[in-house]
mmCIF file of C-alpha atoms in Angstrom:
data_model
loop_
_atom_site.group_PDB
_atom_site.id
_atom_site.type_symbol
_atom_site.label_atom_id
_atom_site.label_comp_id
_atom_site.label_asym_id
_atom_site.label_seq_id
_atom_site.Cartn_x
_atom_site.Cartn_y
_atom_site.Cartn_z
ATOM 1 C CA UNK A 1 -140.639 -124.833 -34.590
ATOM 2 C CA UNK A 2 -139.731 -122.200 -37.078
ATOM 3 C CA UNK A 3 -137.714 -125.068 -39.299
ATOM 4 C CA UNK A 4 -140.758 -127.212 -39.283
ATOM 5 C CA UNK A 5 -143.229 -124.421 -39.930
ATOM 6 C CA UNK A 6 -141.071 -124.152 -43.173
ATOM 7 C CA UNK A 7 -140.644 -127.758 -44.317
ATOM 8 C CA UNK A 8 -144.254 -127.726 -43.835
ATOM 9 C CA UNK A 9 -144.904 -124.638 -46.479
ATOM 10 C CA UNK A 10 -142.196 -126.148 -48.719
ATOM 11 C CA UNK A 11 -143.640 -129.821 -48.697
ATOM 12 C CA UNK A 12 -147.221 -127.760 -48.973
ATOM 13 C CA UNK A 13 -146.228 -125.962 -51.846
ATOM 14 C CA UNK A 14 -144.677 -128.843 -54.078
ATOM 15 C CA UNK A 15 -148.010 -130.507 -53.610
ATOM 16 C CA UNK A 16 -150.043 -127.889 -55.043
ATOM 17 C CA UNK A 17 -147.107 -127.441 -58.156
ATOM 18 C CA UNK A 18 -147.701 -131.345 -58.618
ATOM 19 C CA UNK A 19 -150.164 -131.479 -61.139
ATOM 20 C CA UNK A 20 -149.104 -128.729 -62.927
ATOM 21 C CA UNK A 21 -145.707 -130.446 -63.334
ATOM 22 C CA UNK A 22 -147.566 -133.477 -64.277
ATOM 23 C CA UNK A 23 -149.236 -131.568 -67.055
ATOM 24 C CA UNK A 24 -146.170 -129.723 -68.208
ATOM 25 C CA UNK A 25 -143.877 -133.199 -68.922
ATOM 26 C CA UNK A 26 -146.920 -135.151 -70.167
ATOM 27 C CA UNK A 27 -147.983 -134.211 -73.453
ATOM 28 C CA UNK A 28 -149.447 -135.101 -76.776
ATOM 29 C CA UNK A 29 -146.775 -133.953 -78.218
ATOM 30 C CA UNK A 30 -144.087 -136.547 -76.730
ATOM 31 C CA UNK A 31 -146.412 -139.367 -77.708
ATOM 32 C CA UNK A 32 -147.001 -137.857 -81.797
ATOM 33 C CA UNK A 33 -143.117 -137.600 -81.668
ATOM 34 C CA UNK A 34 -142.463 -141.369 -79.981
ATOM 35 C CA UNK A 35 -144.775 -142.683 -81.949
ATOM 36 C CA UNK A 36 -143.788 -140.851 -85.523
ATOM 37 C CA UNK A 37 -147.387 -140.586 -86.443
ATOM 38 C CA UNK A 38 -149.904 -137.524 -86.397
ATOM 39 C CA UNK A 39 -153.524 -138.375 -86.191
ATOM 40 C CA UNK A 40 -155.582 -135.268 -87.840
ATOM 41 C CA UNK A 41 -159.426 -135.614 -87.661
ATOM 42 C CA UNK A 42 -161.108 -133.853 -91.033
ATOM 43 C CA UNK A 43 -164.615 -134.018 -92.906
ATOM 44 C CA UNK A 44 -164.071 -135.191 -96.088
ATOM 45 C CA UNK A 45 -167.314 -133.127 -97.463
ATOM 46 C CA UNK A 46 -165.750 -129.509 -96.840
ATOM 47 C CA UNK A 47 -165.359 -127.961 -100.192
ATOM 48 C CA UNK A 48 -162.239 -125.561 -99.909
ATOM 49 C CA UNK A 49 -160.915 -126.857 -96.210
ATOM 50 C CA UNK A 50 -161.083 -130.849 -96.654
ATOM 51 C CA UNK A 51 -162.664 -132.570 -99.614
ATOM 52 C CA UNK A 52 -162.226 -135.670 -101.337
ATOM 53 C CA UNK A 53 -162.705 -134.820 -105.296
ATOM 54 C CA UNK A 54 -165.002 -137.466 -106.065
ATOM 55 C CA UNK A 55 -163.196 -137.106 -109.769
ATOM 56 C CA UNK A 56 -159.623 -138.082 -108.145
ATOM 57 C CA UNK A 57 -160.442 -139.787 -104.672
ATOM 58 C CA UNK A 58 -157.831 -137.361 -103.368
ATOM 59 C CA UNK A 59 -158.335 -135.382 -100.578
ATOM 60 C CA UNK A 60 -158.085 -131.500 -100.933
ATOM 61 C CA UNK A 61 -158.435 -128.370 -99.306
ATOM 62 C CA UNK A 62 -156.333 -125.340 -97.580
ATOM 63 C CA UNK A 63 -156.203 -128.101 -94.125
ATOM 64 C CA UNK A 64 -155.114 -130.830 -96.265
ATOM 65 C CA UNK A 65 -152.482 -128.457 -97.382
ATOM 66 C CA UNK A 66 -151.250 -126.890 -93.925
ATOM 67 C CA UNK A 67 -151.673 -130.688 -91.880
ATOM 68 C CA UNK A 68 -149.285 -132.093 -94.408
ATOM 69 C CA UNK A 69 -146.647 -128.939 -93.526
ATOM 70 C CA UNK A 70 -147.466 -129.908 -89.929
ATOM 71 C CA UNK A 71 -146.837 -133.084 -89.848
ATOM 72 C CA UNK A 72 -143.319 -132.407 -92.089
ATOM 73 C CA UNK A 73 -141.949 -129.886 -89.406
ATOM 74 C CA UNK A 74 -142.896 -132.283 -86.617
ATOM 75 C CA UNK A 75 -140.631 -135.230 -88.895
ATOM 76 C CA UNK A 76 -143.899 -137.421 -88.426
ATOM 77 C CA UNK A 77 -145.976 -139.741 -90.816
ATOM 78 C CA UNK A 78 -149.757 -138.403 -91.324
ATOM 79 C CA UNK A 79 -152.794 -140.238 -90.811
ATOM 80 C CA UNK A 80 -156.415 -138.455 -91.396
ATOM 81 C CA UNK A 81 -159.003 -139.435 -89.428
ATOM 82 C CA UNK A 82 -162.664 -138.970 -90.869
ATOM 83 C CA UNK A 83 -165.206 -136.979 -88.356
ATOM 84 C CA UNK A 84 -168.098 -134.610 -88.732
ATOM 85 C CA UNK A 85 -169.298 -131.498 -87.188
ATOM 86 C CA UNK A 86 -171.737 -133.350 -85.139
ATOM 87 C CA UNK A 87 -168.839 -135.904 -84.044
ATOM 88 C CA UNK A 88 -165.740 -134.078 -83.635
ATOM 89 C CA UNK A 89 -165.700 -133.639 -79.797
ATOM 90 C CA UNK A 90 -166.599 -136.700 -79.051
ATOM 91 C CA UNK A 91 -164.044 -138.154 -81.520
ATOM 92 C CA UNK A 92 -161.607 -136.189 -80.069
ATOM 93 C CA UNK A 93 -162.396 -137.191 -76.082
ATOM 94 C CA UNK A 94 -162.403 -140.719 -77.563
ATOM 95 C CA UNK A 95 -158.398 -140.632 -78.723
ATOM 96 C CA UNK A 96 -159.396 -141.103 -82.368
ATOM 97 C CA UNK A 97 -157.369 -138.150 -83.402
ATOM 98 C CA UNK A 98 -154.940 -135.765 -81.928
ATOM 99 C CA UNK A 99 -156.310 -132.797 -83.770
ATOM 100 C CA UNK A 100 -158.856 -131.101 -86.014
ATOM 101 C CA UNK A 101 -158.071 -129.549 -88.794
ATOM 102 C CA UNK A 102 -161.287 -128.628 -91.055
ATOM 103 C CA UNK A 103 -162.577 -125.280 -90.530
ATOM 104 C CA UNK A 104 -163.836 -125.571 -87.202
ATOM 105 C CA UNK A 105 -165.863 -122.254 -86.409
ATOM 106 C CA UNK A 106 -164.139 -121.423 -82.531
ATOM 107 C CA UNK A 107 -167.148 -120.625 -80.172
ATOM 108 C CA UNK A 108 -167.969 -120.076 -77.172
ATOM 109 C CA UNK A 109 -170.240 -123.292 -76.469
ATOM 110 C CA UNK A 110 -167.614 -125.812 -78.326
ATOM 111 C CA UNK A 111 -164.744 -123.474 -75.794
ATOM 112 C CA UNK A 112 -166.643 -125.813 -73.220
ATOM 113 C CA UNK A 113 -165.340 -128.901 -74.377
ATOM 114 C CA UNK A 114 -162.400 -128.657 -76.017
ATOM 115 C CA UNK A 115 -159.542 -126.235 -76.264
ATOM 116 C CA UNK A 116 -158.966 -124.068 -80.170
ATOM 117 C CA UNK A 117 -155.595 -122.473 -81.613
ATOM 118 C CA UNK A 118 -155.063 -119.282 -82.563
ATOM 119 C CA UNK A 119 -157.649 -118.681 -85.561
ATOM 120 C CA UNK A 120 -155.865 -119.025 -89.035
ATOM 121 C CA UNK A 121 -159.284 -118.301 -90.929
ATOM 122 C CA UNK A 122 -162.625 -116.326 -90.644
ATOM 123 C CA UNK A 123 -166.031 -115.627 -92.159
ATOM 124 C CA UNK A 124 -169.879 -114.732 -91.599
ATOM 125 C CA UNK A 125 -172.555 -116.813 -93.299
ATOM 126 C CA UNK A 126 -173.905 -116.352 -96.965
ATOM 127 C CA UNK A 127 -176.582 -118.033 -98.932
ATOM 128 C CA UNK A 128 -175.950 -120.689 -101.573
ATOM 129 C CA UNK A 129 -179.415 -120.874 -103.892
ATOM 130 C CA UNK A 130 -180.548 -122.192 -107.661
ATOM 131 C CA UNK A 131 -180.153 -119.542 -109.822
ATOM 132 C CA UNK A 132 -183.901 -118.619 -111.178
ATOM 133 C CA UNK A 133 -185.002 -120.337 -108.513
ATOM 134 C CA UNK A 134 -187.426 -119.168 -105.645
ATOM 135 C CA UNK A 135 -184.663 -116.575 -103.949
ATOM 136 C CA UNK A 136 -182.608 -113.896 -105.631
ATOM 137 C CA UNK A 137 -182.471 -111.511 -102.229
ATOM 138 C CA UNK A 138 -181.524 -112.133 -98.637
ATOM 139 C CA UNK A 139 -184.875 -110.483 -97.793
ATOM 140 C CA UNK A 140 -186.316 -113.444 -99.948
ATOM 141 C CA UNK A 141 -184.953 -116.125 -97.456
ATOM 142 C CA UNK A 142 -186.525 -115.389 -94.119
ATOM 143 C CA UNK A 143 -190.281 -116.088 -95.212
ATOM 144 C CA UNK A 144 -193.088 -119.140 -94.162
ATOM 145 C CA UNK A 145 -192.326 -122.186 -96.544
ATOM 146 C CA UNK A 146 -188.351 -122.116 -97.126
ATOM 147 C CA UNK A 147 -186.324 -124.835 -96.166
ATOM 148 C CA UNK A 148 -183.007 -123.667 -95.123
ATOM 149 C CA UNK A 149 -180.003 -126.622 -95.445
ATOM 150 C CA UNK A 150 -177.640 -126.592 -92.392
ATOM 151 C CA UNK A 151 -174.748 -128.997 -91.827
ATOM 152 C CA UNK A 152 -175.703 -131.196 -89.076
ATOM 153 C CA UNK A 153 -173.582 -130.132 -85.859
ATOM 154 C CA UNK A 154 -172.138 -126.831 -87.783
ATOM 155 C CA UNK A 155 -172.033 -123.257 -85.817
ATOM 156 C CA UNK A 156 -174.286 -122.043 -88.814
ATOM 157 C CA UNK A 157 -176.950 -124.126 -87.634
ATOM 158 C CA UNK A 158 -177.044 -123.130 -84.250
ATOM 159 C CA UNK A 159 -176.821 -119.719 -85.508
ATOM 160 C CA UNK A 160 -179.793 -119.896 -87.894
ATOM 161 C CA UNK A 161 -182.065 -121.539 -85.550
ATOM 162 C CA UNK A 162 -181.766 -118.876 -83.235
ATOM 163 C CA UNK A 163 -181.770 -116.312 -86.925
ATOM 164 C CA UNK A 164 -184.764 -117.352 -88.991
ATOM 165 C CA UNK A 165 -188.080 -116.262 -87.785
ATOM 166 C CA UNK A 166 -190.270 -117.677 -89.811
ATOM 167 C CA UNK A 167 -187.858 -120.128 -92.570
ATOM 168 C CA UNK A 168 -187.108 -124.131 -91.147
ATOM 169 C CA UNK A 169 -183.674 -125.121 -90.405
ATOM 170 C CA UNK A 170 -182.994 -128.168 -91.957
ATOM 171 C CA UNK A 171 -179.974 -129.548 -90.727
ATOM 172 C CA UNK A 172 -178.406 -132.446 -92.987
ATOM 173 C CA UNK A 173 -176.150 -134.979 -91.452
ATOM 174 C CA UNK A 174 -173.559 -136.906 -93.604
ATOM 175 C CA UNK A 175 -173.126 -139.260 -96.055
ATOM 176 C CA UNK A 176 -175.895 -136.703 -97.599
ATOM 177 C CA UNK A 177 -175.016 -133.251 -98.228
ATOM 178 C CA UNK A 178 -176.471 -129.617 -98.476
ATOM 179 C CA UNK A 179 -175.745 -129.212 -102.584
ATOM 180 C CA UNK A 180 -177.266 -132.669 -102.899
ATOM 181 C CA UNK A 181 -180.513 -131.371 -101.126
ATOM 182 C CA UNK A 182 -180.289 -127.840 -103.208
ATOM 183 C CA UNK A 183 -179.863 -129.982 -106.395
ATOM 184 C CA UNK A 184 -182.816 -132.251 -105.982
ATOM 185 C CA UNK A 185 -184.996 -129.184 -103.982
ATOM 186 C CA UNK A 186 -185.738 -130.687 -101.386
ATOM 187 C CA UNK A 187 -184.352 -127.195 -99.288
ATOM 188 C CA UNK A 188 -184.611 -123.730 -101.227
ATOM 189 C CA UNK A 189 -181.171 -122.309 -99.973
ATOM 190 C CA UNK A 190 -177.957 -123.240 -98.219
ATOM 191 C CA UNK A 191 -176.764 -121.290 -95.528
ATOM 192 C CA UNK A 192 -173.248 -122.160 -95.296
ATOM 193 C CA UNK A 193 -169.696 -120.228 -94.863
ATOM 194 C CA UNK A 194 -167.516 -118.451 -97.610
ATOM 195 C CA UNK A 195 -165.002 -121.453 -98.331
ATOM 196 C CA UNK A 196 -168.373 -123.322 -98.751
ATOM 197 C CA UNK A 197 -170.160 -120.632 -101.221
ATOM 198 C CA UNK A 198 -167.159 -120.178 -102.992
ATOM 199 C CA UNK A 199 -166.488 -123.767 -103.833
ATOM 200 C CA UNK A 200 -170.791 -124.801 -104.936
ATOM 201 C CA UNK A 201 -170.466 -121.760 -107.389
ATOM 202 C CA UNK A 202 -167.179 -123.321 -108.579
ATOM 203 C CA UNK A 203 -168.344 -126.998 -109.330
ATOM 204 C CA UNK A 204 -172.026 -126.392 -110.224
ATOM 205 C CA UNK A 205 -172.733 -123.722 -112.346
ATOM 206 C CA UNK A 206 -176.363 -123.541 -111.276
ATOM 207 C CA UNK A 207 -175.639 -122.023 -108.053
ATOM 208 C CA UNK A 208 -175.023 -118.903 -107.085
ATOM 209 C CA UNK A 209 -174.388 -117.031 -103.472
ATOM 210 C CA UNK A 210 -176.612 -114.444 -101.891
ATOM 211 C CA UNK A 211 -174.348 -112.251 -99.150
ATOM 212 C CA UNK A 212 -176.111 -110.513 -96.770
ATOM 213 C CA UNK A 213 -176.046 -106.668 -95.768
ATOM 214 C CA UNK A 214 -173.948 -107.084 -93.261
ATOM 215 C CA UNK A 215 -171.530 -109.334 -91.585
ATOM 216 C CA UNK A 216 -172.981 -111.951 -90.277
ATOM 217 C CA UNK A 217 -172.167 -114.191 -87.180
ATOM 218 C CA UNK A 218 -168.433 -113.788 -88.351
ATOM 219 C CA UNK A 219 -166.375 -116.425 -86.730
ATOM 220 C CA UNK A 220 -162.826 -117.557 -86.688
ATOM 221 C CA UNK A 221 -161.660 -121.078 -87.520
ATOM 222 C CA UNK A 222 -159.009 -122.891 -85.725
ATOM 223 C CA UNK A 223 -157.388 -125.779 -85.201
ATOM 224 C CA UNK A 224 -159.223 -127.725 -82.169
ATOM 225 C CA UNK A 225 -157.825 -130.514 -79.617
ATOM 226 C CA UNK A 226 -158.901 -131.835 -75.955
ATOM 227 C CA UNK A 227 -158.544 -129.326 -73.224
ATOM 228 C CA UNK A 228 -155.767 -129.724 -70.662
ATOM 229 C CA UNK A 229 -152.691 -130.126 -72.804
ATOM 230 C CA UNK A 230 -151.020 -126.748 -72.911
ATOM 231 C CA UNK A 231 -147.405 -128.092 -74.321
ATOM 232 C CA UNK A 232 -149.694 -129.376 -76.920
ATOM 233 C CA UNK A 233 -151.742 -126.631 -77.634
ATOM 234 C CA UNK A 234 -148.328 -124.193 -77.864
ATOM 235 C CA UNK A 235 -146.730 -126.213 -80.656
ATOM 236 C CA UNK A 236 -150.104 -125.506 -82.707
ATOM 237 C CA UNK A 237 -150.366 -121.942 -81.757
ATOM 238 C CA UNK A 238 -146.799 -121.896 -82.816
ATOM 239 C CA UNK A 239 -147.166 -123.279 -86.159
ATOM 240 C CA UNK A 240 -150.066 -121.009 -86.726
ATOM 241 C CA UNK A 241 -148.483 -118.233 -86.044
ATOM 242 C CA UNK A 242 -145.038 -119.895 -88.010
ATOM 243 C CA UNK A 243 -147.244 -119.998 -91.313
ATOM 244 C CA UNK A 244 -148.499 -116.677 -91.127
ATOM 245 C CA UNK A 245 -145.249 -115.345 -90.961
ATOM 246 C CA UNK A 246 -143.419 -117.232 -93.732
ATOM 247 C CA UNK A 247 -146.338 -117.407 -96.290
ATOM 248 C CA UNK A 248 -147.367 -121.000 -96.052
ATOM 249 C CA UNK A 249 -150.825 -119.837 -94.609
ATOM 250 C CA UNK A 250 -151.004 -117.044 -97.530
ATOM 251 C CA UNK A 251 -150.028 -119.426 -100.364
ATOM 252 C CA UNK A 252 -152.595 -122.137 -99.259
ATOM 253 C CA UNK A 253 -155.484 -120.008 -98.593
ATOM 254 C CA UNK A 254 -155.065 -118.370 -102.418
ATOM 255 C CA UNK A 255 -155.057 -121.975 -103.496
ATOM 256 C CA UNK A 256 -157.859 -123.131 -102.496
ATOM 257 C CA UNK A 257 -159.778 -119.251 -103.067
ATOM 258 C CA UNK A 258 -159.879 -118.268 -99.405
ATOM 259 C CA UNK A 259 -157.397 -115.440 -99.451
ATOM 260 C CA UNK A 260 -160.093 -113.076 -98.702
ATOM 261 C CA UNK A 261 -160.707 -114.639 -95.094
ATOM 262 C CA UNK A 262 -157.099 -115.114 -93.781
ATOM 263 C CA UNK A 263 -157.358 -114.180 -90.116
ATOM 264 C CA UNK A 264 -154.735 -111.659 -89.272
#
């Protein structure tokens, strides 16, 4: 009885390892690898992170930068994927991509649905405006009759819905975009990121950015995939931390003007 009390733990025990063991020799990673191609979802409209210059056509950006050094330690060919804030997840669940890599602000509600690396960047929200134009102060933004331009699907618009008090969200989904609506004032201000600010001041001269008083729903940016793939997730906590150590992270954030929000 004693022998047959045991085979029963034993045989009970390999049955609840089984998935587990399922999960640790079925990965992501294998298939990139087999297949010698890495699929990395970006938005082509991120100024700073991923952004085709409409001047060249090229894509460019600190996530251009670092998903090219990915896919050359992994030995792997690498195909971008164009998403959007408000599309990414699904995207993702769909098999269009095996990872994100554009700035994706980790929070709690997207921690739901799919799984983030380590954080390589972060930053609070600022205000992107038209210089002699209706706002000069952050006190000047939260007041009855400004429009407010969000990215459609971005954690800054979730955060200034819940923010403003009296200003309108206006949340602008792509092809159009939130300089576009500044430029032809149809919204009074931008409320955007730093890599965001940084780069509208850069290419149009008749913007300038509005910080607040204090940090601001600061958030870090990782790299985000589907849940339930830990092999997979290690390799890209790995190379996070990989870059941060050797400089790669460093030299591409100074690049493309983001040293200032390297995570540590």
């Amino acid at each position: 009885m004693p022998n047959l009390r045991r085979l029963a733990f034993v045989c009970a025990l390999f049955l609840s390892m089984t998935p587990a063991a399922a999960q640790q020799t079925q990965s992501r990673l294998y298939e990139i690898t087999k297949s010698g191609v890495l699929r990395v979802c970006i938005w082509p409209m991120y100024y700073s992170i991923s952004f085709r210059n409409p001047d060249s056509g090229q894509l460019e950006g600190i996530d251009i930068d670092l998903s090219k050094e990915l896919a050359k330690d992994m030995g792997v060919k690498l195909d971008y994927v164009e998403t959007s804030f408000g599309s990414f997840i699904a995207d993702l669940q769909a098999n269009k991509c095996d990872l994100g890599m554009f700035g994706v602000g980790a929070t709690m509600k997207r921690a739901q649905a799919v799984a983030f690396s380590d954080p390589y960047l972060t930053s609070g929200v600022y205000a992107v405006v038209r210089k002699g134009g209706p706002i000069t102060f952050w006190a000047d933004i939260d007041k009855p009759g400004v429009n407010a331009g969000v990215s459609l699907g971005s954690y800054v618009e979730n955060f200034m819905r819940s923010y403003f008090k009296n200003a309108k969200t206006v949340a602008v989904a792509p092809p159009a975009t939130t300089q576009a609506e500044l430029m032809a004032q149809r919204v009074d201000v931008v409320m955007t990121d730093y890599p965001a600010s940084i780069k509208m001041n850069a290419q149009f001269d008749w913007t300038t950015t509005v910080a607040p008083p204090e940090n601001l729903s600061v958030t870090p940016y990782a790299y985000v995939m589907n849940q339930g793939d830990q092999i997979w997730l290690n390799y890209v906590n790995l190379f996070v931390r990989t870059i941060k150590l050797d400089g790669r992270l460093k030299a591409a954030a100074e690049k493309n003007k983001l040293g200032p929000i390297v995570a540590p």
